Amino acid sequence: QQPVQSPQAVILREGEDAVINCSSSKALYSVHWYRQKHGEAPVFLMILLKGGEQKGHEKISASFNEKKQQSSLYLTASQLSYSGTYFCGTDMSGAGSYQLTFGKGTKLSVIP
Amino acid sequence: ETGVTQTPRHLVMGMTNKKSLKCEQHLGHNAMYWYKQSAKKPLELMFVYSLEERVENNSVPSRFSPECPNSSHLFLHLHTLQPEDSALYLCASSQAGGLYNEQFFGPGTRLTVL
């Protein structure tokens, strides 16, 4: 089953903060976050693993609550360049990057 | 060329045509992926190759046929497609040998089936 992302869309003014959530009905081994700008390829942001290890973007932070089977992406002091659709990809099988199930995405629009 | 490239960028084909999508990665990776991205739907993993062997096939219809001749190239052969196959087809690559390696995506091929 695909993870559920919330909100579906959000509009921010520059400098405001946002939180994007990703919830799964199944236990997760890892959560992967990507951003896709309109007409462009998805770009890697972060991977969060069971046990707390993370790898990814310096300016974006995220959390992974294994018990609640959810992850949150924190965007602080948003910039115009943060606009795009954010996807979480969940690993429910232990196959890591080889078998990700993606959510429908959260469309983030940052306005001046 | 750098990163992951895909050709063609746009393709329009009839239901009886045969065409192929090409993906090339210039990152020295050894795992490659095909994804389908439809409007209002999540990214769907179609095929995964690691070290040129197919690792995953997510019950994709046989009208889609992948080919990975070497670690830098990936093809998706298409035949007798349906209009519902119209979508953006994305290729990605990653470094195998670690389960948690980020994927690098190409710009995609926008496919329209008439």
PDB file of C-alpha atoms in Angstrom:
ATOM      1  CA  GLN A   1       0.000   0.000   0.000  1.00  0.00           C
ATOM      2  CA  GLN A   2       1.233   3.443  -0.864  1.00  0.00           C
ATOM      3  CA  PRO A   3       2.080   5.864   1.966  1.00  0.00           C
ATOM      4  CA  VAL A   4      -0.249   8.764   2.621  1.00  0.00           C
ATOM      5  CA  GLN A   5       1.196  12.241   2.410  1.00  0.00           C
ATOM      6  CA  SER A   6      -0.278  15.325   4.023  1.00  0.00           C
ATOM      7  CA  PRO A   7      -1.046  18.006   3.257  1.00  0.00           C
ATOM      8  CA  GLN A   8      -1.735  17.486  -0.442  1.00  0.00           C
ATOM      9  CA  ALA A   9      -0.794  21.082  -1.148  1.00  0.00           C
ATOM     10  CA  VAL A  10       0.473  24.078   0.775  1.00  0.00           C
ATOM     11  CA  ILE A  11       1.193  27.696  -0.060  1.00  0.00           C
ATOM     12  CA  LEU A  12       3.837  29.563   1.908  1.00  0.00           C
ATOM     13  CA  ARG A  13       5.276  33.038   1.892  1.00  0.00           C
ATOM     14  CA  GLU A  14       9.054  33.287   1.762  1.00  0.00           C
ATOM     15  CA  GLY A  15      10.531  32.784   5.188  1.00  0.00           C
ATOM     16  CA  GLU A  16       7.661  30.685   6.530  1.00  0.00           C
ATOM     17  CA  ASP A  17       8.034  27.109   7.732  1.00  0.00           C
ATOM     18  CA  ALA A  18       6.264  23.965   6.599  1.00  0.00           C
ATOM     19  CA  VAL A  19       5.981  20.339   7.648  1.00  0.00           C
ATOM     20  CA  ILE A  20       5.161  17.544   5.235  1.00  0.00           C
ATOM     21  CA  ASN A  21       4.068  14.215   6.658  1.00  0.00           C
ATOM     22  CA  CYS A  22       4.292  10.689   5.273  1.00  0.00           C
ATOM     23  CA  SER A  23       2.388   7.862   6.979  1.00  0.00           C
ATOM     24  CA  SER A  24       2.383   4.158   6.295  1.00  0.00           C
ATOM     25  CA  SER A  25       0.041   1.382   7.345  1.00  0.00           C
ATOM     26  CA  LYS A  26       2.985  -1.040   7.354  1.00  0.00           C
ATOM     27  CA  ALA A  27       6.249  -1.134   9.259  1.00  0.00           C
ATOM     28  CA  LEU A  28       9.030   0.749   7.527  1.00  0.00           C
ATOM     29  CA  TYR A  29      12.712   0.032   7.095  1.00  0.00           C
ATOM     30  CA  SER A  30      13.489   3.417   5.637  1.00  0.00           C
ATOM     31  CA  VAL A  31      11.908   6.554   4.200  1.00  0.00           C
ATOM     32  CA  HIS A  32      13.284   8.409   1.179  1.00  0.00           C
ATOM     33  CA  TRP A  33      12.373  11.990   0.276  1.00  0.00           C
ATOM     34  CA  TYR A  34      12.542  13.558  -3.185  1.00  0.00           C
ATOM     35  CA  ARG A  35      11.520  16.922  -4.649  1.00  0.00           C
ATOM     36  CA  GLN A  36      10.316  17.399  -8.208  1.00  0.00           C
ATOM     37  CA  LYS A  37       9.982  20.812  -9.807  1.00  0.00           C
ATOM     38  CA  HIS A  38       7.512  21.223 -12.631  1.00  0.00           C
ATOM     39  CA  GLY A  39       8.843  19.666 -15.833  1.00  0.00           C
ATOM     40  CA  GLU A  40      11.995  18.393 -14.158  1.00  0.00           C
ATOM     41  CA  ALA A  41      13.309  15.132 -12.763  1.00  0.00           C
ATOM     42  CA  PRO A  42      12.849  14.247  -9.091  1.00  0.00           C
ATOM     43  CA  VAL A  43      15.882  15.174  -6.995  1.00  0.00           C
ATOM     44  CA  PHE A  44      17.057  13.324  -3.902  1.00  0.00           C
ATOM     45  CA  LEU A  45      16.696  15.085  -0.552  1.00  0.00           C
ATOM     46  CA  MET A  46      17.120  12.612   2.266  1.00  0.00           C
ATOM     47  CA  ILE A  47      17.037   9.013   3.427  1.00  0.00           C
ATOM     48  CA  LEU A  48      16.068   8.094   6.984  1.00  0.00           C
ATOM     49  CA  LEU A  49      16.799   4.628   8.279  1.00  0.00           C
ATOM     50  CA  LYS A  50      15.561   2.561  11.180  1.00  0.00           C
ATOM     51  CA  GLY A  51      17.778   3.251  14.132  1.00  0.00           C
ATOM     52  CA  GLY A  52      18.119   6.931  13.401  1.00  0.00           C
ATOM     53  CA  GLU A  53      20.744   7.105  10.693  1.00  0.00           C
ATOM     54  CA  GLN A  54      20.198   9.804   8.061  1.00  0.00           C
ATOM     55  CA  LYS A  55      21.854  10.848   4.864  1.00  0.00           C
ATOM     56  CA  GLY A  56      20.942  13.853   2.824  1.00  0.00           C
ATOM     57  CA  HIS A  57      20.500  17.545   2.409  1.00  0.00           C
ATOM     58  CA  GLU A  58      22.235  19.935   4.794  1.00  0.00           C
ATOM     59  CA  LYS A  59      19.478  22.549   4.880  1.00  0.00           C
ATOM     60  CA  ILE A  60      16.480  20.253   5.154  1.00  0.00           C
ATOM     61  CA  SER A  61      15.694  18.175   8.184  1.00  0.00           C
ATOM     62  CA  ALA A  62      13.404  15.238   8.706  1.00  0.00           C
ATOM     63  CA  SER A  63      12.321  12.794  11.337  1.00  0.00           C
ATOM     64  CA  PHE A  64      11.376   9.122  11.251  1.00  0.00           C
ATOM     65  CA  ASN A  65       9.136   7.655  13.930  1.00  0.00           C
ATOM     66  CA  GLU A  66       9.398   3.904  13.485  1.00  0.00           C
ATOM     67  CA  LYS A  67       6.689   3.085  16.015  1.00  0.00           C
ATOM     68  CA  LYS A  68       4.183   5.409  14.378  1.00  0.00           C
ATOM     69  CA  GLN A  69       5.350   4.341  10.912  1.00  0.00           C
ATOM     70  CA  GLN A  70       5.654   7.894   9.760  1.00  0.00           C
ATOM     71  CA  SER A  71       8.155  10.492   8.670  1.00  0.00           C
ATOM     72  CA  SER A  72       8.042  14.264   8.572  1.00  0.00           C
ATOM     73  CA  LEU A  73      10.024  16.663   6.409  1.00  0.00           C
ATOM     74  CA  TYR A  74      10.722  20.085   7.915  1.00  0.00           C
ATOM     75  CA  LEU A  75      11.257  23.055   5.628  1.00  0.00           C
ATOM     76  CA  THR A  76      12.323  26.113   7.584  1.00  0.00           C
ATOM     77  CA  ALA A  77      12.713  29.695   6.400  1.00  0.00           C
ATOM     78  CA  SER A  78      11.358  28.680   3.018  1.00  0.00           C
ATOM     79  CA  GLN A  79      12.827  30.122  -0.156  1.00  0.00           C
ATOM     80  CA  LEU A  80      11.284  30.467  -3.602  1.00  0.00           C
ATOM     81  CA  SER A  81      13.524  27.609  -4.733  1.00  0.00           C
ATOM     82  CA  TYR A  82      11.732  25.234  -2.344  1.00  0.00           C
ATOM     83  CA  SER A  83       8.662  25.217  -4.593  1.00  0.00           C
ATOM     84  CA  GLY A  84       7.885  21.842  -6.097  1.00  0.00           C
ATOM     85  CA  THR A  85       6.233  18.548  -5.330  1.00  0.00           C
ATOM     86  CA  TYR A  86       7.684  16.528  -2.475  1.00  0.00           C
ATOM     87  CA  PHE A  87       7.453  12.747  -2.557  1.00  0.00           C
ATOM     88  CA  CYS A  88       8.179  10.236   0.141  1.00  0.00           C
ATOM     89  CA  GLY A  89       9.213   6.758  -0.862  1.00  0.00           C
ATOM     90  CA  THR A  90       8.849   4.002   1.686  1.00  0.00           C
ATOM     91  CA  ASP A  91      10.749   0.751   2.006  1.00  0.00           C
ATOM     92  CA  MET A  92       8.404  -1.813   3.529  1.00  0.00           C
ATOM     93  CA  SER A  93      10.320  -4.930   2.533  1.00  0.00           C
ATOM     94  CA  GLY A  94      13.911  -4.285   3.526  1.00  0.00           C
ATOM     95  CA  ALA A  95      14.928  -4.073  -0.116  1.00  0.00           C
ATOM     96  CA  GLY A  96      15.958  -0.452   0.301  1.00  0.00           C
ATOM     97  CA  SER A  97      16.265   1.653  -2.808  1.00  0.00           C
ATOM     98  CA  TYR A  98      15.325  -1.348  -4.962  1.00  0.00           C
ATOM     99  CA  GLN A  99      11.693  -1.367  -3.898  1.00  0.00           C
ATOM    100  CA  LEU A 100      10.265   1.988  -2.920  1.00  0.00           C
ATOM    101  CA  THR A 101       6.560   2.732  -2.780  1.00  0.00           C
ATOM    102  CA  PHE A 102       5.931   6.426  -3.295  1.00  0.00           C
ATOM    103  CA  GLY A 103       3.163   8.658  -2.000  1.00  0.00           C
ATOM    104  CA  LYS A 104       1.116  10.912  -4.249  1.00  0.00           C
ATOM    105  CA  GLY A 105       3.179  13.934  -3.353  1.00  0.00           C
ATOM    106  CA  THR A 106       2.729  17.262  -1.589  1.00  0.00           C
ATOM    107  CA  LYS A 107       2.747  20.337  -3.798  1.00  0.00           C
ATOM    108  CA  LEU A 108       4.543  23.207  -2.098  1.00  0.00           C
ATOM    109  CA  SER A 109       4.313  26.724  -3.523  1.00  0.00           C
ATOM    110  CA  VAL A 110       6.440  29.492  -2.049  1.00  0.00           C
ATOM    111  CA  ILE A 111       5.391  33.019  -2.971  1.00  0.00           C
ATOM    112  CA  PRO A 112       7.218  36.307  -2.421  1.00  0.00           C
TER     113      PRO A 112
ATOM    114  CA  GLU B   1      26.718  14.578 -21.052  1.00  0.00           C
ATOM    115  CA  THR B   2      26.345  14.340 -17.334  1.00  0.00           C
ATOM    116  CA  GLY B   3      23.922  12.625 -14.995  1.00  0.00           C
ATOM    117  CA  VAL B   4      21.107  10.559 -16.443  1.00  0.00           C
ATOM    118  CA  THR B   5      19.871  11.218 -19.959  1.00  0.00           C
ATOM    119  CA  GLN B   6      16.749   9.899 -21.657  1.00  0.00           C
ATOM    120  CA  THR B   7      15.707   9.866 -25.287  1.00  0.00           C
ATOM    121  CA  PRO B   8      13.393  10.731 -26.803  1.00  0.00           C
ATOM    122  CA  ARG B   9      11.965  13.409 -24.520  1.00  0.00           C
ATOM    123  CA  HIS B  10       8.553  13.183 -26.179  1.00  0.00           C
ATOM    124  CA  LEU B  11       6.971  10.294 -28.056  1.00  0.00           C
ATOM    125  CA  VAL B  12       3.590   9.895 -29.680  1.00  0.00           C
ATOM    126  CA  MET B  13       2.699   6.430 -30.884  1.00  0.00           C
ATOM    127  CA  GLY B  14      -0.270   4.476 -32.095  1.00  0.00           C
ATOM    128  CA  MET B  15      -1.506   1.360 -30.379  1.00  0.00           C
ATOM    129  CA  THR B  16       0.045  -0.902 -33.020  1.00  0.00           C
ATOM    130  CA  ASN B  17       3.476   0.706 -33.101  1.00  0.00           C
ATOM    131  CA  LYS B  18       6.699  -0.602 -31.626  1.00  0.00           C
ATOM    132  CA  LYS B  19       9.089   1.902 -30.107  1.00  0.00           C
ATOM    133  CA  SER B  20      11.907   1.982 -27.568  1.00  0.00           C
ATOM    134  CA  LEU B  21      12.878   4.381 -24.827  1.00  0.00           C
ATOM    135  CA  LYS B  22      16.556   4.813 -24.054  1.00  0.00           C
ATOM    136  CA  CYS B  23      18.278   5.763 -20.823  1.00  0.00           C
ATOM    137  CA  GLU B  24      21.973   6.366 -20.277  1.00  0.00           C
ATOM    138  CA  GLN B  25      23.716   7.168 -17.017  1.00  0.00           C
ATOM    139  CA  HIS B  26      27.125   8.852 -16.815  1.00  0.00           C
ATOM    140  CA  LEU B  27      27.586   8.463 -13.056  1.00  0.00           C
ATOM    141  CA  GLY B  28      29.370   5.143 -12.835  1.00  0.00           C
ATOM    142  CA  HIS B  29      26.359   3.542 -11.159  1.00  0.00           C
ATOM    143  CA  ASN B  30      25.453  -0.106 -11.510  1.00  0.00           C
ATOM    144  CA  ALA B  31      21.740  -0.149 -10.692  1.00  0.00           C
ATOM    145  CA  MET B  32      19.079   1.273 -12.996  1.00  0.00           C
ATOM    146  CA  TYR B  33      15.319   1.703 -12.709  1.00  0.00           C
ATOM    147  CA  TRP B  34      12.242   2.413 -14.816  1.00  0.00           C
ATOM    148  CA  TYR B  35       9.350   4.311 -13.240  1.00  0.00           C
ATOM    149  CA  LYS B  36       5.958   5.360 -14.593  1.00  0.00           C
ATOM    150  CA  GLN B  37       4.526   8.710 -13.492  1.00  0.00           C
ATOM    151  CA  SER B  38       0.892   9.402 -14.341  1.00  0.00           C
ATOM    152  CA  ALA B  39      -1.090  12.495 -13.490  1.00  0.00           C
ATOM    153  CA  LYS B  40      -2.567  12.407  -9.992  1.00  0.00           C
ATOM    154  CA  LYS B  41      -0.873   9.073  -9.243  1.00  0.00           C
ATOM    155  CA  PRO B  42       2.306   8.245  -7.362  1.00  0.00           C
ATOM    156  CA  LEU B  43       5.533   7.184  -8.982  1.00  0.00           C
ATOM    157  CA  GLU B  44       5.244   3.498  -9.862  1.00  0.00           C
ATOM    158  CA  LEU B  45       8.330   1.310  -9.966  1.00  0.00           C
ATOM    159  CA  MET B  46       8.328  -0.880 -13.083  1.00  0.00           C
ATOM    160  CA  PHE B  47      11.723  -2.561 -13.319  1.00  0.00           C
ATOM    161  CA  VAL B  48      15.013  -2.630 -11.456  1.00  0.00           C
ATOM    162  CA  TYR B  49      18.349  -3.888 -12.739  1.00  0.00           C
ATOM    163  CA  SER B  50      21.372  -4.343 -10.523  1.00  0.00           C
ATOM    164  CA  LEU B  51      24.679  -5.316 -12.072  1.00  0.00           C
ATOM    165  CA  GLU B  52      22.774  -5.836 -15.332  1.00  0.00           C
ATOM    166  CA  GLU B  53      20.448  -8.463 -13.854  1.00  0.00           C
ATOM    167  CA  ARG B  54      16.770  -7.833 -13.302  1.00  0.00           C
ATOM    168  CA  VAL B  55      16.055  -7.570  -9.585  1.00  0.00           C
ATOM    169  CA  GLU B  56      12.456  -6.491  -9.544  1.00  0.00           C
ATOM    170  CA  ASN B  57       9.506  -6.650 -11.889  1.00  0.00           C
ATOM    171  CA  ASN B  58       6.382  -5.222 -10.344  1.00  0.00           C
ATOM    172  CA  SER B  59       3.848  -7.209 -12.352  1.00  0.00           C
ATOM    173  CA  VAL B  60       4.208  -4.951 -15.344  1.00  0.00           C
ATOM    174  CA  PRO B  61       2.239  -5.945 -18.471  1.00  0.00           C
ATOM    175  CA  SER B  62       4.264  -7.825 -21.057  1.00  0.00           C
ATOM    176  CA  ARG B  63       3.757  -5.031 -23.590  1.00  0.00           C
ATOM    177  CA  PHE B  64       6.616  -3.356 -21.700  1.00  0.00           C
ATOM    178  CA  SER B  65       9.938  -5.138 -22.133  1.00  0.00           C
ATOM    179  CA  PRO B  66      13.136  -3.879 -20.473  1.00  0.00           C
ATOM    180  CA  GLU B  67      16.676  -4.473 -21.625  1.00  0.00           C
ATOM    181  CA  CYS B  68      19.913  -3.664 -19.819  1.00  0.00           C
ATOM    182  CA  PRO B  69      22.885  -4.459 -22.097  1.00  0.00           C
ATOM    183  CA  ASN B  70      25.451  -2.927 -19.714  1.00  0.00           C
ATOM    184  CA  SER B  71      25.545  -0.930 -16.513  1.00  0.00           C
ATOM    185  CA  SER B  72      25.295   2.410 -18.335  1.00  0.00           C
ATOM    186  CA  HIS B  73      22.347   1.751 -20.618  1.00  0.00           C
ATOM    187  CA  LEU B  74      18.739   0.795 -20.079  1.00  0.00           C
ATOM    188  CA  PHE B  75      15.994   0.410 -22.643  1.00  0.00           C
ATOM    189  CA  LEU B  76      12.242   0.049 -22.421  1.00  0.00           C
ATOM    190  CA  HIS B  77      10.753  -1.618 -25.489  1.00  0.00           C
ATOM    191  CA  LEU B  78       7.106  -0.806 -26.124  1.00  0.00           C
ATOM    192  CA  HIS B  79       4.594  -2.652 -28.286  1.00  0.00           C
ATOM    193  CA  THR B  80       0.813  -2.691 -28.662  1.00  0.00           C
ATOM    194  CA  LEU B  81       0.365  -0.137 -25.914  1.00  0.00           C
ATOM    195  CA  GLN B  82      -2.968   1.129 -24.619  1.00  0.00           C
ATOM    196  CA  PRO B  83      -4.056   4.761 -24.195  1.00  0.00           C
ATOM    197  CA  GLU B  84      -3.845   4.332 -20.399  1.00  0.00           C
ATOM    198  CA  ASP B  85      -0.100   3.763 -20.824  1.00  0.00           C
ATOM    199  CA  SER B  86       0.287   7.451 -21.653  1.00  0.00           C
ATOM    200  CA  ALA B  87       2.505   8.884 -18.920  1.00  0.00           C
ATOM    201  CA  LEU B  88       5.930  10.239 -18.087  1.00  0.00           C
ATOM    202  CA  TYR B  89       8.486   7.417 -18.003  1.00  0.00           C
ATOM    203  CA  LEU B  90      11.398   8.131 -15.737  1.00  0.00           C
ATOM    204  CA  CYS B  91      14.713   6.358 -15.612  1.00  0.00           C
ATOM    205  CA  ALA B  92      16.917   6.443 -12.524  1.00  0.00           C
ATOM    206  CA  SER B  93      20.252   5.046 -11.436  1.00  0.00           C
ATOM    207  CA  SER B  94      21.978   4.410  -8.144  1.00  0.00           C
ATOM    208  CA  GLN B  95      25.050   2.764  -6.801  1.00  0.00           C
ATOM    209  CA  ALA B  96      24.334  -0.878  -6.015  1.00  0.00           C
ATOM    210  CA  GLY B  97      26.041  -2.639  -3.140  1.00  0.00           C
ATOM    211  CA  GLY B  98      24.220  -0.533  -0.586  1.00  0.00           C
ATOM    212  CA  LEU B  99      20.528  -0.718   0.060  1.00  0.00           C
ATOM    213  CA  TYR B 100      20.213   2.918   0.923  1.00  0.00           C
ATOM    214  CA  ASN B 101      21.704   4.805  -1.948  1.00  0.00           C
ATOM    215  CA  GLU B 102      19.977   7.789  -3.429  1.00  0.00           C
ATOM    216  CA  GLN B 103      18.570   7.528  -6.920  1.00  0.00           C
ATOM    217  CA  PHE B 104      19.415   9.999  -9.636  1.00  0.00           C
ATOM    218  CA  PHE B 105      16.590  10.547 -12.105  1.00  0.00           C
ATOM    219  CA  GLY B 106      16.601  11.454 -15.757  1.00  0.00           C
ATOM    220  CA  PRO B 107      14.254  14.100 -17.199  1.00  0.00           C
ATOM    221  CA  GLY B 108      11.804  11.507 -18.473  1.00  0.00           C
ATOM    222  CA  THR B 109      10.099  10.618 -21.734  1.00  0.00           C
ATOM    223  CA  ARG B 110       6.576  11.976 -22.124  1.00  0.00           C
ATOM    224  CA  LEU B 111       4.683   9.191 -23.898  1.00  0.00           C
ATOM    225  CA  THR B 112       1.308   9.653 -25.551  1.00  0.00           C
ATOM    226  CA  VAL B 113      -0.505   6.607 -26.915  1.00  0.00           C
ATOM    227  CA  LEU B 114      -3.245   7.377 -29.417  1.00  0.00           C
TER     228      LEU B 114
END
